GROMACS .gro file of C-alpha atoms in nm:
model
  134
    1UNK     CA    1  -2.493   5.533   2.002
    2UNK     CA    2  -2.476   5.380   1.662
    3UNK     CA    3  -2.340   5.092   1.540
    4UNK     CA    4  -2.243   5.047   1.184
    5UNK     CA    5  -2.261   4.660   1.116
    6UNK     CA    6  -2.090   4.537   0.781
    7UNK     CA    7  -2.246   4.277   0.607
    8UNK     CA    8  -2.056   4.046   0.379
    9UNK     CA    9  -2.212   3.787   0.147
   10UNK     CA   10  -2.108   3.415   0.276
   11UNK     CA   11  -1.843   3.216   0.156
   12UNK     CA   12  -1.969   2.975  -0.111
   13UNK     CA   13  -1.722   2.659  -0.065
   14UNK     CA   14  -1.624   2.549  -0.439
   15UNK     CA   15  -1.744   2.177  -0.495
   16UNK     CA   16  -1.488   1.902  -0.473
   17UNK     CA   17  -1.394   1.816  -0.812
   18UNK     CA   18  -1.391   1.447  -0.832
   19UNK     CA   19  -1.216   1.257  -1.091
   20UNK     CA   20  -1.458   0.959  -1.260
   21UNK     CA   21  -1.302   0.661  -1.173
   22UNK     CA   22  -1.346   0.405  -1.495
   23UNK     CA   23  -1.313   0.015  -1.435
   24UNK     CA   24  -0.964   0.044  -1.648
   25UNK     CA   25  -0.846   0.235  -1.349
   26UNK     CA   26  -0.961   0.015  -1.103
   27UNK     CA   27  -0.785  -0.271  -1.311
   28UNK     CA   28  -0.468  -0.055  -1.345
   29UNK     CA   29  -0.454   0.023  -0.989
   30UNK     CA   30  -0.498  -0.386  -0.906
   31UNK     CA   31  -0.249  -0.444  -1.166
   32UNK     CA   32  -0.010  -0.167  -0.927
   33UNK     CA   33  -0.074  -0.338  -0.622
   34UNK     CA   34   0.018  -0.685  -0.777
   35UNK     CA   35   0.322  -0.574  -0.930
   36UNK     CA   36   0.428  -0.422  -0.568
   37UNK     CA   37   0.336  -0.782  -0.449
   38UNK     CA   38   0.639  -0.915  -0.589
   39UNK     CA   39   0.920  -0.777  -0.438
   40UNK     CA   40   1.228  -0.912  -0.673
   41UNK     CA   41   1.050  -0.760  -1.000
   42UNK     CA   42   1.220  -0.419  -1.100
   43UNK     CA   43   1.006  -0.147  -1.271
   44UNK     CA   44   1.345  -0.060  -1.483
   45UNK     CA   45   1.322  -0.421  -1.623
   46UNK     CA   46   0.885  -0.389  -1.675
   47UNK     CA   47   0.798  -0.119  -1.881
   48UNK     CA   48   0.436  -0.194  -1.779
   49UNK     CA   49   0.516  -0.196  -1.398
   50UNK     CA   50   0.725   0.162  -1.469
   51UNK     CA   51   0.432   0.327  -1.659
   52UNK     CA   52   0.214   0.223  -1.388
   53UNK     CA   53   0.464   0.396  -1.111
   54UNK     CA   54   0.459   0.704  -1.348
   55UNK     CA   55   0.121   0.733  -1.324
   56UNK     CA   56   0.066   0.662  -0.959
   57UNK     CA   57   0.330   0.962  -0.913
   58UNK     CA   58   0.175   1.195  -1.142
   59UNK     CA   59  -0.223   1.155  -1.119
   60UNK     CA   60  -0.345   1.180  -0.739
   61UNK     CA   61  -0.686   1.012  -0.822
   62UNK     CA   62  -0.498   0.745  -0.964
   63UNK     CA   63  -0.294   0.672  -0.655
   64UNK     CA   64  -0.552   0.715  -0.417
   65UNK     CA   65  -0.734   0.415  -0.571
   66UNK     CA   66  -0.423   0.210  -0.624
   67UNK     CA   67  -0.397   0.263  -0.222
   68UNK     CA   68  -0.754   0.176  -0.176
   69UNK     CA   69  -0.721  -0.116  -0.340
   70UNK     CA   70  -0.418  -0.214  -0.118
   71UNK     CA   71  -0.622  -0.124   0.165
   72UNK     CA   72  -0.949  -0.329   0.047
   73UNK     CA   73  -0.702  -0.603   0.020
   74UNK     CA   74  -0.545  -0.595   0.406
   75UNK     CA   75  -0.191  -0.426   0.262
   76UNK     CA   76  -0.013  -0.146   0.344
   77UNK     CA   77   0.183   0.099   0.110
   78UNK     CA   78   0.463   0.130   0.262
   79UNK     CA   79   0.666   0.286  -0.008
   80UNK     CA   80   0.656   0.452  -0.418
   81UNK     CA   81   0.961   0.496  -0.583
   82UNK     CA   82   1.045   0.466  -0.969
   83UNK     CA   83   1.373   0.261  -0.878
   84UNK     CA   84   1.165   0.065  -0.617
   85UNK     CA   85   0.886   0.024  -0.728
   86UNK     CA   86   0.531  -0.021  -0.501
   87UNK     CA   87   0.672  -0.178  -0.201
   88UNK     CA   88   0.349  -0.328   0.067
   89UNK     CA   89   0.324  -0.575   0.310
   90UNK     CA   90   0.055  -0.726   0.465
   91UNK     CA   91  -0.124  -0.541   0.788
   92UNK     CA   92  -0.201  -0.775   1.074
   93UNK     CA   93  -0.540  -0.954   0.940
   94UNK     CA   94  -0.506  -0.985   0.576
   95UNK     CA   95  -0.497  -1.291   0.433
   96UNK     CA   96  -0.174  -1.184   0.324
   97UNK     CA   97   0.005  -1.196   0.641
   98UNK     CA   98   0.217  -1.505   0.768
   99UNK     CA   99   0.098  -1.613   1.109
  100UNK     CA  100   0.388  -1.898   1.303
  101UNK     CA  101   0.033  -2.072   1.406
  102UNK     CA  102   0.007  -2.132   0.992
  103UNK     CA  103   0.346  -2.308   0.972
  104UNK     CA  104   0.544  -2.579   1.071
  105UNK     CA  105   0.843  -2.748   1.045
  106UNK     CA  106   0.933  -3.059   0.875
  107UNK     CA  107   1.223  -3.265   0.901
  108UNK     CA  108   1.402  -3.341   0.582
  109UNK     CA  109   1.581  -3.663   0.540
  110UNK     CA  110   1.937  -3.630   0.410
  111UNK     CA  111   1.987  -3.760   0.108
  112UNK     CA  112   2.108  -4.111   0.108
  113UNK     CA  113   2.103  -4.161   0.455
  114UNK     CA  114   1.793  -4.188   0.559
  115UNK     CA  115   1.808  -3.972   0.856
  116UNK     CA  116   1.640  -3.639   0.932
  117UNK     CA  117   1.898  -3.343   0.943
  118UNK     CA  118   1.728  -3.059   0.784
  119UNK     CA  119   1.371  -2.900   0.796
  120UNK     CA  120   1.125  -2.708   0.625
  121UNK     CA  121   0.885  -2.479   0.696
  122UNK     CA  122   0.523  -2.631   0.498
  123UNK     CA  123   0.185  -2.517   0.515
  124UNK     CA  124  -0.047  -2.654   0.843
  125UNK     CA  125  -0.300  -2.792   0.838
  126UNK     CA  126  -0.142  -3.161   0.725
  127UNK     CA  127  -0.412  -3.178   0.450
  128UNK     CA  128  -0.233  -2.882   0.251
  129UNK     CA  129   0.101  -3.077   0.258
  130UNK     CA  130   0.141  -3.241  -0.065
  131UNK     CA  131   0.522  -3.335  -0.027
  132UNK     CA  132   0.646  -3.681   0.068
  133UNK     CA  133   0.547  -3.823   0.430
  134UNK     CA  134   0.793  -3.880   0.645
   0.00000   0.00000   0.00000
C-alpha cells in the first residue's frame, strides 16, 4: 500500500500594516474627545469639530486612537455621528463621573426674605465651596 502525501508550502501570514501615529494625531484625537465632552456644541456650527468627525469616520487608525484616548481618560464612546457629533460619558471610575457622595445640597435663601426655600447642589468637601455661607 502506498500513500501519496501532498505537500503544500505554509501559509505566510501578511504583516499587519500599522499606520505611524504622529503627535498631531494624538492632539487631534484629544481635541475629538474634548469636543464630544461638551454635549450642547454642534459639529454643523464648528467646522473644526466637523472635520474632526470626518476624519474619525473615514481613517480607522484615526478613530481607534481618538477611542483610546477616551479610554485612557475613563470615557466611553458611546456614539459618532456627523449631526451628533462624539457623544461619551464617563465609565464608573473616571474622574469624570459624578458620584451623590461628591455632592450636596445647599439651601438657598429667598431673596428678600431671608428664609431658605430653594437648594443647590455644590461641590463637598466644604473647602471647595466658594459661595456665600449660610
Amino acid at each position: 500500500m502506498s500513500e501519496t502525501v501532498e505537500w503544500s508550502e505554509p501559509e505566510v501570514a501578511a504583516a499587519p500594516v500599522t499606520a505611524v501615529i504622529t503627535p498631531a494625531d494624538a492632539a487631534d484625537a484629544a481635541r475629538l474627545v474634548a469636543f464630544g465632552l461638551q454635549p450642547k456644541l454642534q459639529p454643523a456650527r464648528d467646522q473644526e469639530y466637523a472635520e474632526l468627525l470626518r476624519r474619525y469616520r473615514e481613517d480607522s487608525p484615526f478613530a481607534r486612537l481618538a477611542d483610546a484616548v477616551a479610554a485612557g481618560l475613563g470615557l466611553v464612546v458611546l456614539e459618532v455621528s456627523p449631526r451628533a457629533g462624539m457623544a461619551v460619558t464617563a465609565a464608573e471610575d473616571s474622574v469624570f463621573a459624578v458620584r451623590m457622595g461628591t455632592t450636596r445640597v445647599v439651601p438657598l435663601p429667598t431673596p428678600g426674605t431671608g428664609s431658605c426655600t430653594g437648594s443647590r447642589i455644590s461641590p463637598w468637601p466644604p473647602w471647595r465651596f466658594r459661595g456665600p455661607r449660610i
